[in-house]
Amino acid sequence: MRLPRSHRVRSGARSISLFRTAAALLCIAVACGEPTGPPVPVASVILSPAPTVELVPGGSETIHATPKDSLGNSLNNRQTTWATSDPTIVTVAAGVATGVALGTATITATIEGHSASVEVHVVDGGVVGSTGASFTVLGGIVALTVPAGAVTATRNVTVKPAVGAPANPRVVVGTAFDFGPASLTFAQAATLTLKYDPNKVDSDSPESGLRLYESAGTRWRLIDGSTVNVTDKTVSGHVSHLGTYAVLMQPRVETVEINRNNDSLRVARTLQYSAILKDNEGLVLNRAILWSTSNASIVAIDAGTGAATGVYPGEATITATSEGKSASSRITIVSGPAASIVPQSGDGQIAPLSEPVPTPPSIKVLDNENVPVKGVTVTFAVTSGGGTVTGAEAVTNIDGIAAPASWTLGPLPGANTLSATSGVLTGSPVTFTANGVPAPSAMTIEAGNGQSVFAATAVPVPPSVKILDSKGRTVPGVTVTFTVQSGGGSITGGSQVTNAQGIATVGSWVLGLGSNTLVATAPVVAPVTFTATGTVRVQVVTFGDSNTDAGYAGTDPVAKVGSYVSSGVSIRVPAGTPNSSLQLAGKIEAQWRARRPQTIRVVNHGISGTSTGTGRTGPGAPNARTEVNGVTRFAGEVLGLAYPWSGGEPTGLSYPNGPILRVQAFRPRPDDFVYISMGTNDLTEGVAPATVASNLEWMIDQWIAAGLPADHILMTTLPPRSPSNPAIPTLNNLIRGLGAKGIHIVELTTIVSDDNGLNWKSTGPQPYVSEAPPVLHYAEWVRDALADLVVTYISSKTP
């Protein structure tokens, strides 16, 4: 049956409408990027940041909620409902949490029935923006003013009592606070004011000395320009960043430095002393000083003013003391010009023929005030009797007394006379008398035995012998031959004839390095042997890690040679092997010998992988402060306190080639040097730069405590590592600061880096070897440059 037209039209319209609806639903499904089936259900909700958020009243932070499916995939376009457990403490809207009042509340985000929460702590502090801010918290104890433009974005600044701040008895209780975030710095300085309780200030510390300090590692550092308002009981200062700050009491005296040392002063004359007092930060202090003398009979000193007065010739010590800290200075009291000479002792003696008198005659030289005069030459001479005198040229001692070594009477009985003459002094000459009475075939050493001088130089006292007859009397006219027996030295005037006193003296004796012997022979008599030691003019020990230990050719990354204490099996050389021309030690020797004729000895005590602290490296090598048999490696290998330093290193696989004897270790003399280049391995192991600098300072103090000059320590700044280590520039600055102790800083960093050791130089010759990352070692030309700096410096310190 055919339907009416109008009915067909309505039916068709409905079909078209249903089709369009289905198409629209399909389009929506496709546009949403999800399957045409039902949406993936939410399995969990993740919040960020979490699990806690820290705000200040009025401060805000956005919390992000991310829905996840059961596989951990993030989902989109889901509705989030936010809620706070306590809107009086924290409010939340669209994920933005805003602090209302101090306390803790929980923010919860709910998505399709699944929730996650974050705990929000509202603490004291304030909100700082680009227009600046000023706020006071903690009941007026803390105030912070930040100028406009100091920060570029709005930040929450929190204030809390300090936790873990450096312990220091100078911290005023209740004034140490942590300001966060610690990473926030100001483009312009902010003003921080802390209120203090005067009852918390030590009774012996004036309020006027209170200052603002900031925590710097394990120490407190003074905020320059900080001031105290004793009326308001506040301390203020300008700060450039957030961190931990506190009020500290006035520093106490830590070091005392006297303005003079080894001075000379005439008897009855006055010399003014002064001293500089410093705290542990190196700041100069103005405190009372108490002066004292070790011997008031030599020098007197005013306890309050430091004015010293000479009393009697001699040496004494002047000491300045303040707040329990002291420093001392040596002083020598001298007399005025020599005026007269008088007999002291030894006149009228009796002795056997050809024998010395029991007491060598002596005289005393005085000035116009009858004060003994030191350093005056007196000549003793036999004037009758045919006797002899030894040590005829004598010099008065601190008591003004001089005497010959001996006066031997003549071979004939009777009177002998000896004169003592000193220029035109009143009383010169003085005459001594002695009577000879009747009284003793060999060669003996007269002078010049057991001397020690630098190799390649002559001994100051040419060796001499004396020939005696069967009665022990001196024999002139005998030919004596001197011959070098060992040591590689040389002589002049090897054939000599004994003089009237039976003495023969070689022309000169130049020593070789080490032990030397010289033999004197003459007819009939037994020979005699002289010994002497030829020392190295200058010695240097290089103490460091792989860049000191190893030698590299050019930029070849394969180490060719190592020190005899190296932990590298393939490159270690036997003890006594000469330093390689590729190693820093060898380069120092070569450059010295090219410039100076004096001898040099460089001992390489570098070990790859070592650090400044305690413990051992992977292969078992001891670090600088590791003790073995009660001796640190530094003390053994640099100060030579245990010789040889047997080591006691682990044997077998834990330390390549087994234990090592430090047979080249030497005890440094004042003319010797140490080169120290360590620290990058410490940083790689996560040691703080301040700790590394403290270890390096410990080495400096050990050297100085051994009585060695600080300016004979050469310490390098550090090269980069690649990838770069951001702690190296900080440590380099700390190393430079150690220069204040009087050591010499070798600026390795400026040779190999343009940014204080953060990165290797990218221009000029390649400063590092071509090894695979991490790049640790510098190229050979850098060691050449270092050797030049080292030799130039030690040459300037070596006469």
mmCIF file of N, CA and C in Angstrom, residues 230-338:
data_model
loop_
_atom_site.group_PDB
_atom_site.id
_atom_site.type_symbol
_atom_site.label_atom_id
_atom_site.label_comp_id
_atom_site.label_asym_id
_atom_site.label_seq_id
_atom_site.Cartn_x
_atom_site.Cartn_y
_atom_site.Cartn_z
ATOM 1 N N VAL A 230 72.693 49.445 69.618
ATOM 2 C CA VAL A 230 72.592 48.970 70.998
ATOM 3 C C VAL A 230 71.353 49.518 71.696
ATOM 4 N N THR A 231 70.756 50.582 71.128
ATOM 5 C CA THR A 231 69.523 51.117 71.700
ATOM 6 C C THR A 231 68.338 50.235 71.347
ATOM 7 N N ASP A 232 68.234 49.887 70.054
ATOM 8 C CA ASP A 232 67.125 49.041 69.589
ATOM 9 C C ASP A 232 67.395 47.554 69.791
ATOM 10 N N LYS A 233 68.646 47.230 70.170
ATOM 11 C CA LYS A 233 69.054 45.837 70.334
ATOM 12 C C LYS A 233 68.870 45.066 69.013
ATOM 13 N N THR A 234 69.365 45.674 67.939
ATOM 14 C CA THR A 234 69.283 45.030 66.617
ATOM 15 C C THR A 234 70.639 45.096 65.933
ATOM 16 N N VAL A 235 70.840 44.131 65.030
ATOM 17 C CA VAL A 235 72.025 44.097 64.180
ATOM 18 C C VAL A 235 71.543 44.018 62.740
ATOM 19 N N SER A 236 72.087 44.863 61.868
ATOM 20 C CA SER A 236 71.635 44.921 60.474
ATOM 21 C C SER A 236 72.808 44.792 59.521
ATOM 22 N N GLY A 237 72.485 44.306 58.324
ATOM 23 C CA GLY A 237 73.503 44.188 57.287
ATOM 24 C C GLY A 237 72.862 43.980 55.933
ATOM 25 N N HIS A 238 73.640 44.233 54.898
ATOM 26 C CA HIS A 238 73.172 44.048 53.524
ATOM 27 C C HIS A 238 73.559 42.650 53.049
ATOM 28 N N VAL A 239 72.572 41.912 52.522
ATOM 29 C CA VAL A 239 72.814 40.544 52.063
ATOM 30 C C VAL A 239 72.441 40.431 50.590
ATOM 31 N N SER A 240 73.149 39.573 49.873
ATOM 32 C CA SER A 240 72.921 39.399 48.436
ATOM 33 C C SER A 240 72.187 38.107 48.111
ATOM 34 N N HIS A 241 71.937 37.281 49.116
ATOM 35 C CA HIS A 241 71.264 36.014 48.855
ATOM 36 C C HIS A 241 70.659 35.505 50.163
ATOM 37 N N LEU A 242 69.793 34.519 50.026
ATOM 38 C CA LEU A 242 69.209 33.896 51.201
ATOM 39 C C LEU A 242 70.103 32.760 51.687
ATOM 40 N N GLY A 243 69.941 32.387 52.919
ATOM 41 C CA GLY A 243 70.752 31.323 53.517
ATOM 42 C C GLY A 243 70.526 31.347 55.021
ATOM 43 N N THR A 244 71.572 31.035 55.771
ATOM 44 C CA THR A 244 71.495 31.015 57.229
ATOM 45 C C THR A 244 72.293 32.190 57.780
ATOM 46 N N TYR A 245 71.640 33.004 58.620
ATOM 47 C CA TYR A 245 72.265 34.195 59.172
ATOM 48 C C TYR A 245 72.077 34.206 60.692
ATOM 49 N N ALA A 246 72.989 34.890 61.376
ATOM 50 C CA ALA A 246 72.913 34.975 62.831
ATOM 51 C C ALA A 246 73.722 36.165 63.307
ATOM 52 N N VAL A 247 73.478 36.539 64.572
ATOM 53 C CA VAL A 247 74.273 37.570 65.226
ATOM 54 C C VAL A 247 75.355 36.873 66.041
ATOM 55 N N LEU A 248 76.616 37.276 65.838
ATOM 56 C CA LEU A 248 77.730 36.698 66.573
ATOM 57 C C LEU A 248 78.389 37.762 67.426
ATOM 58 N N MET A 249 78.881 37.318 68.572
ATOM 59 C CA MET A 249 79.571 38.221 69.481
ATOM 60 C C MET A 249 80.951 38.591 68.947
ATOM 61 N N GLN A 250 81.518 39.600 69.567
ATOM 62 C CA GLN A 250 82.813 40.123 69.148
ATOM 63 C C GLN A 250 83.860 39.022 69.083
ATOM 64 N N PRO A 251 84.606 38.933 67.969
ATOM 65 C CA PRO A 251 85.629 37.888 67.850
ATOM 66 C C PRO A 251 86.744 38.079 68.865
ATOM 67 N N ARG A 252 87.361 36.969 69.215
ATOM 68 C CA ARG A 252 88.461 37.007 70.164
ATOM 69 C C ARG A 252 89.792 36.912 69.427
ATOM 70 N N VAL A 253 90.823 37.297 70.106
ATOM 71 C CA VAL A 253 92.158 37.247 69.506
ATOM 72 C C VAL A 253 92.532 35.806 69.203
ATOM 73 N N GLU A 254 92.941 35.568 67.952
ATOM 74 C CA GLU A 254 93.384 34.233 67.552
ATOM 75 C C GLU A 254 94.859 34.210 67.184
ATOM 76 N N THR A 255 95.374 35.294 66.605
ATOM 77 C CA THR A 255 96.790 35.336 66.231
ATOM 78 C C THR A 255 97.407 36.651 66.680
ATOM 79 N N VAL A 256 98.694 36.584 66.997
ATOM 80 C CA VAL A 256 99.469 37.752 67.392
ATOM 81 C C VAL A 256 100.703 37.803 66.492
ATOM 82 N N GLU A 257 100.947 38.960 65.879
ATOM 83 C CA GLU A 257 102.116 39.135 65.007
ATOM 84 C C GLU A 257 102.932 40.320 65.522
ATOM 85 N N ILE A 258 104.203 40.051 65.856
ATOM 86 C CA ILE A 258 105.092 41.111 66.334
ATOM 87 C C ILE A 258 105.776 41.766 65.147
ATOM 88 N N ASN A 259 105.985 43.073 65.232
ATOM 89 C CA ASN A 259 106.461 43.840 64.076
ATOM 90 C C ASN A 259 107.944 43.656 63.782
ATOM 91 N N ARG A 260 108.685 43.036 64.649
ATOM 92 C CA ARG A 260 110.118 42.896 64.391
ATOM 93 C C ARG A 260 110.625 41.569 64.955
ATOM 94 N N ASN A 261 111.763 41.095 64.405
ATOM 95 C CA ASN A 261 112.356 39.836 64.852
ATOM 96 C C ASN A 261 113.847 39.857 64.541
ATOM 97 N N ASN A 262 114.624 39.200 65.399
ATOM 98 C CA ASN A 262 116.073 39.120 65.240
ATOM 99 C C ASN A 262 116.717 40.499 65.153
ATOM 100 N N ASP A 263 116.222 41.455 65.948
ATOM 101 C CA ASP A 263 116.819 42.794 65.988
ATOM 102 C C ASP A 263 118.033 42.806 66.899
ATOM 103 N N SER A 264 118.878 43.806 66.706
ATOM 104 C CA SER A 264 120.011 44.055 67.597
ATOM 105 C C SER A 264 119.781 45.380 68.315
ATOM 106 N N LEU A 265 120.224 45.446 69.565
ATOM 107 C CA LEU A 265 120.012 46.646 70.378
ATOM 108 C C LEU A 265 121.215 46.856 71.279
ATOM 109 N N ARG A 266 121.704 48.093 71.310
ATOM 110 C CA ARG A 266 122.814 48.428 72.190
ATOM 111 C C ARG A 266 122.374 48.404 73.641
ATOM 112 N N VAL A 267 123.328 48.055 74.505
ATOM 113 C CA VAL A 267 123.076 48.146 75.937
ATOM 114 C C VAL A 267 122.695 49.587 76.291
ATOM 115 N N ALA A 268 121.663 49.717 77.129
ATOM 116 C CA ALA A 268 121.163 51.004 77.610
ATOM 117 C C ALA A 268 120.372 51.767 76.559
ATOM 118 N N ARG A 269 120.180 51.211 75.363
ATOM 119 C CA ARG A 269 119.345 51.852 74.345
ATOM 120 C C ARG A 269 117.950 51.217 74.377
ATOM 121 N N THR A 270 116.983 51.915 73.757
ATOM 122 C CA THR A 270 115.582 51.469 73.795
ATOM 123 C C THR A 270 115.072 51.189 72.378
ATOM 124 N N LEU A 271 114.239 50.169 72.295
ATOM 125 C CA LEU A 271 113.621 49.786 71.017
ATOM 126 C C LEU A 271 112.128 49.591 71.245
ATOM 127 N N GLN A 272 111.300 50.189 70.383
ATOM 128 C CA GLN A 272 109.845 50.104 70.550
ATOM 129 C C GLN A 272 109.279 48.907 69.780
ATOM 130 N N TYR A 273 108.534 48.068 70.479
ATOM 131 C CA TYR A 273 107.850 46.929 69.866
ATOM 132 C C TYR A 273 106.364 47.239 69.690
ATOM 133 N N SER A 274 105.760 46.619 68.686
ATOM 134 C CA SER A 274 104.310 46.674 68.494
ATOM 135 C C SER A 274 103.858 45.334 67.952
ATOM 136 N N ALA A 275 102.556 45.098 68.026
ATOM 137 C CA ALA A 275 102.028 43.810 67.557
ATOM 138 C C ALA A 275 100.673 44.033 66.886
ATOM 139 N N ILE A 276 100.351 43.152 65.953
ATOM 140 C CA ILE A 276 99.055 43.162 65.269
ATOM 141 C C ILE A 276 98.264 41.954 65.763
ATOM 142 N N LEU A 277 97.043 42.198 66.207
ATOM 143 C CA LEU A 277 96.162 41.139 66.690
ATOM 144 C C LEU A 277 95.080 40.877 65.649
ATOM 145 N N LYS A 278 94.798 39.599 65.394
ATOM 146 C CA LYS A 278 93.770 39.237 64.422
ATOM 147 C C LYS A 278 92.879 38.141 64.983
ATOM 148 N N ASP A 279 91.624 38.140 64.492
ATOM 149 C CA ASP A 279 90.722 37.053 64.873
ATOM 150 C C ASP A 279 90.858 35.902 63.895
ATOM 151 N N ASN A 280 89.988 34.888 64.042
ATOM 152 C CA ASN A 280 90.107 33.717 63.176
ATOM 153 C C ASN A 280 89.667 33.994 61.753
ATOM 154 N N GLU A 281 89.086 35.178 61.496
ATOM 155 C CA GLU A 281 88.737 35.562 60.135
ATOM 156 C C GLU A 281 89.822 36.422 59.500
ATOM 157 N N GLY A 282 90.879 36.688 60.259
ATOM 158 C CA GLY A 282 91.958 37.518 59.729
ATOM 159 C C GLY A 282 91.739 39.005 59.919
ATOM 160 N N LEU A 283 90.703 39.394 60.674
ATOM 161 C CA LEU A 283 90.441 40.807 60.907
ATOM 162 C C LEU A 283 91.347 41.335 62.014
ATOM 163 N N VAL A 284 91.835 42.564 61.836
ATOM 164 C CA VAL A 284 92.712 43.188 62.821
ATOM 165 C C VAL A 284 91.878 43.666 64.001
ATOM 166 N N LEU A 285 92.347 43.360 65.221
ATOM 167 C CA LEU A 285 91.636 43.709 66.442
ATOM 168 C C LEU A 285 92.442 44.713 67.252
ATOM 169 N N ASN A 286 91.741 45.536 68.021
ATOM 170 C CA ASN A 286 92.379 46.518 68.893
ATOM 171 C C ASN A 286 92.130 46.088 70.337
ATOM 172 N N ARG A 287 93.063 45.365 70.917
ATOM 173 C CA ARG A 287 92.928 44.841 72.274
ATOM 174 C C ARG A 287 94.212 45.134 73.065
ATOM 175 N N ALA A 288 94.127 44.980 74.366
ATOM 176 C CA ALA A 288 95.284 45.209 75.238
ATOM 177 C C ALA A 288 96.334 44.119 75.017
ATOM 178 N N ILE A 289 97.612 44.515 75.087
ATOM 179 C CA ILE A 289 98.734 43.589 74.882
ATOM 180 C C ILE A 289 99.622 43.635 76.124
ATOM 181 N N LEU A 290 100.027 42.460 76.601
ATOM 182 C CA LEU A 290 100.972 42.348 77.710
ATOM 183 C C LEU A 290 102.321 41.903 77.150
ATOM 184 N N TRP A 291 103.361 42.706 77.403
ATOM 185 C CA TRP A 291 104.707 42.410 76.897
ATOM 186 C C TRP A 291 105.552 41.793 78.012
ATOM 187 N N SER A 292 106.422 40.829 77.636
ATOM 188 C CA SER A 292 107.298 40.198 78.621
ATOM 189 C C SER A 292 108.616 39.816 77.957
ATOM 190 N N THR A 293 109.631 39.561 78.809
ATOM 191 C CA THR A 293 110.955 39.169 78.327
ATOM 192 C C THR A 293 111.352 37.841 78.952
ATOM 193 N N SER A 294 112.095 37.043 78.178
ATOM 194 C CA SER A 294 112.534 35.752 78.711
ATOM 195 C C SER A 294 113.703 35.896 79.660
ATOM 196 N N ASN A 295 114.403 37.027 79.602
ATOM 197 C CA ASN A 295 115.573 37.209 80.468
ATOM 198 C C ASN A 295 115.740 38.701 80.734
ATOM 199 N N ALA A 296 115.253 39.137 81.880
ATOM 200 C CA ALA A 296 115.321 40.557 82.207
ATOM 201 C C ALA A 296 116.745 41.026 82.449
ATOM 202 N N SER A 297 117.681 40.111 82.687
ATOM 203 C CA SER A 297 119.074 40.517 82.869
ATOM 204 C C SER A 297 119.747 40.825 81.533
ATOM 205 N N ILE A 298 119.104 40.425 80.431
ATOM 206 C CA ILE A 298 119.609 40.727 79.086
ATOM 207 C C ILE A 298 118.870 41.919 78.490
ATOM 208 N N VAL A 299 117.531 41.881 78.561
ATOM 209 C CA VAL A 299 116.720 42.971 78.026
ATOM 210 C C VAL A 299 115.491 43.134 78.912
ATOM 211 N N ALA A 300 115.178 44.387 79.233
ATOM 212 C CA ALA A 300 113.975 44.703 79.994
ATOM 213 C C ALA A 300 112.927 45.265 79.042
ATOM 214 N N ILE A 301 111.638 45.091 79.384
ATOM 215 C CA ILE A 301 110.583 45.612 78.514
ATOM 216 C C ILE A 301 109.423 46.117 79.358
ATOM 217 N N ASP A 302 108.855 47.234 78.938
ATOM 218 C CA ASP A 302 107.677 47.779 79.608
ATOM 219 C C ASP A 302 106.479 46.910 79.256
ATOM 220 N N ALA A 303 105.822 46.344 80.276
ATOM 221 C CA ALA A 303 104.736 45.385 80.043
ATOM 222 C C ALA A 303 103.563 46.002 79.301
ATOM 223 N N GLY A 304 103.366 47.308 79.453
ATOM 224 C CA GLY A 304 102.221 47.944 78.821
ATOM 225 C C GLY A 304 102.513 48.562 77.481
ATOM 226 N N THR A 305 103.704 49.151 77.305
ATOM 227 C CA THR A 305 104.002 49.902 76.074
ATOM 228 C C THR A 305 104.821 49.116 75.061
ATOM 229 N N GLY A 306 105.555 48.074 75.514
ATOM 230 C CA GLY A 306 106.394 47.315 74.590
ATOM 231 C C GLY A 306 107.722 47.980 74.304
ATOM 232 N N ALA A 307 108.145 48.918 75.127
ATOM 233 C CA ALA A 307 109.454 49.560 74.960
ATOM 234 C C ALA A 307 110.524 48.687 75.607
ATOM 235 N N ALA A 308 111.493 48.192 74.791
ATOM 236 C CA ALA A 308 112.538 47.294 75.282
ATOM 237 C C ALA A 308 113.829 48.059 75.494
ATOM 238 N N THR A 309 114.570 47.726 76.584
ATOM 239 C CA THR A 309 115.830 48.387 76.911
ATOM 240 C C THR A 309 116.912 47.337 77.084
ATOM 241 N N GLY A 310 118.060 47.510 76.402
ATOM 242 C CA GLY A 310 119.173 46.587 76.510
ATOM 243 C C GLY A 310 119.832 46.673 77.878
ATOM 244 N N VAL A 311 120.118 45.515 78.499
ATOM 245 C CA VAL A 311 120.733 45.469 79.823
ATOM 246 C C VAL A 311 122.143 44.903 79.747
ATOM 247 N N TYR A 312 122.320 43.770 79.043
ATOM 248 C CA TYR A 312 123.623 43.109 78.971
ATOM 249 C C TYR A 312 123.690 42.348 77.647
ATOM 250 N N PRO A 313 124.900 42.262 77.031
ATOM 251 C CA PRO A 313 124.991 41.540 75.759
ATOM 252 C C PRO A 313 124.491 40.100 75.885
ATOM 253 N N GLY A 314 123.739 39.674 74.925
ATOM 254 C CA GLY A 314 123.184 38.324 74.925
ATOM 255 C C GLY A 314 121.920 38.270 74.083
ATOM 256 N N GLU A 315 121.279 37.121 74.115
ATOM 257 C CA GLU A 315 120.050 36.932 73.348
ATOM 258 C C GLU A 315 118.898 36.644 74.300
ATOM 259 N N ALA A 316 117.733 37.137 73.927
ATOM 260 C CA ALA A 316 116.531 36.910 74.737
ATOM 261 C C ALA A 316 115.324 36.870 73.807
ATOM 262 N N THR A 317 114.185 36.570 74.400
ATOM 263 C CA THR A 317 112.939 36.492 73.637
ATOM 264 C C THR A 317 111.937 37.488 74.192
ATOM 265 N N ILE A 318 111.350 38.283 73.295
ATOM 266 C CA ILE A 318 110.282 39.212 73.664
ATOM 267 C C ILE A 318 108.960 38.567 73.285
ATOM 268 N N THR A 319 107.985 38.562 74.208
ATOM 269 C CA THR A 319 106.690 37.918 73.953
ATOM 270 C C THR A 319 105.565 38.927 74.133
ATOM 271 N N ALA A 320 104.618 38.907 73.171
ATOM 272 C CA ALA A 320 103.400 39.710 73.254
ATOM 273 C C ALA A 320 102.223 38.768 73.466
ATOM 274 N N THR A 321 101.394 39.055 74.483
ATOM 275 C CA THR A 321 100.260 38.182 74.813
ATOM 276 C C THR A 321 98.983 39.010 74.878
ATOM 277 N N SER A 322 97.914 38.469 74.272
ATOM 278 C CA SER A 322 96.602 39.117 74.334
ATOM 279 C C SER A 322 95.528 38.045 74.296
ATOM 280 N N GLU A 323 94.656 38.064 75.287
ATOM 281 C CA GLU A 323 93.549 37.114 75.384
ATOM 282 C C GLU A 323 94.030 35.665 75.256
ATOM 283 N N GLY A 324 95.152 35.374 75.881
ATOM 284 C CA GLY A 324 95.674 34.016 75.908
ATOM 285 C C GLY A 324 96.470 33.606 74.692
ATOM 286 N N LYS A 325 96.573 34.464 73.670
ATOM 287 C CA LYS A 325 97.354 34.159 72.470
ATOM 288 C C LYS A 325 98.662 34.939 72.525
ATOM 289 N N SER A 326 99.741 34.293 72.021
ATOM 290 C CA SER A 326 101.057 34.909 72.138
ATOM 291 C C SER A 326 101.851 34.792 70.851
ATOM 292 N N ALA A 327 102.860 35.645 70.728
ATOM 293 C CA ALA A 327 103.871 35.555 69.673
ATOM 294 C C ALA A 327 105.183 36.026 70.279
ATOM 295 N N SER A 328 106.284 35.513 69.751
ATOM 296 C CA SER A 328 107.589 35.838 70.317
ATOM 297 C C SER A 328 108.542 36.330 69.246
ATOM 298 N N SER A 329 109.546 37.093 69.680
ATOM 299 C CA SER A 329 110.543 37.662 68.783
ATOM 300 C C SER A 329 111.898 37.605 69.466
ATOM 301 N N ARG A 330 112.910 37.193 68.693
ATOM 302 C CA ARG A 330 114.261 37.144 69.239
ATOM 303 C C ARG A 330 114.923 38.517 69.150
ATOM 304 N N ILE A 331 115.755 38.832 70.153
ATOM 305 C CA ILE A 331 116.500 40.087 70.150
ATOM 306 C C ILE A 331 117.903 39.824 70.679
ATOM 307 N N THR A 332 118.877 40.491 70.098
ATOM 308 C CA THR A 332 120.269 40.381 70.527
ATOM 309 C C THR A 332 120.724 41.727 71.078
ATOM 310 N N ILE A 333 121.202 41.713 72.295
ATOM 311 C CA ILE A 333 121.715 42.931 72.921
ATOM 312 C C ILE A 333 123.227 42.969 72.711
ATOM 313 N N VAL A 334 123.708 44.074 72.193
ATOM 314 C CA VAL A 334 125.127 44.204 71.875
ATOM 315 C C VAL A 334 125.712 45.388 72.637
ATOM 316 N N SER A 335 127.023 45.401 72.684
ATOM 317 C CA SER A 335 127.711 46.490 73.365
ATOM 318 C C SER A 335 128.077 47.580 72.369
ATOM 319 N N GLY A 336 128.747 48.636 72.917
ATOM 320 C CA GLY A 336 129.229 49.709 72.067
ATOM 321 C C GLY A 336 130.577 49.355 71.461
ATOM 322 N N PRO A 337 131.207 50.276 70.751
ATOM 323 C CA PRO A 337 132.512 50.012 70.124
ATOM 324 C C PRO A 337 133.561 49.608 71.170
ATOM 325 N N ALA A 338 134.461 48.710 70.739
ATOM 326 C CA ALA A 338 135.533 48.258 71.634
ATOM 327 C C ALA A 338 136.427 49.427 72.029
#
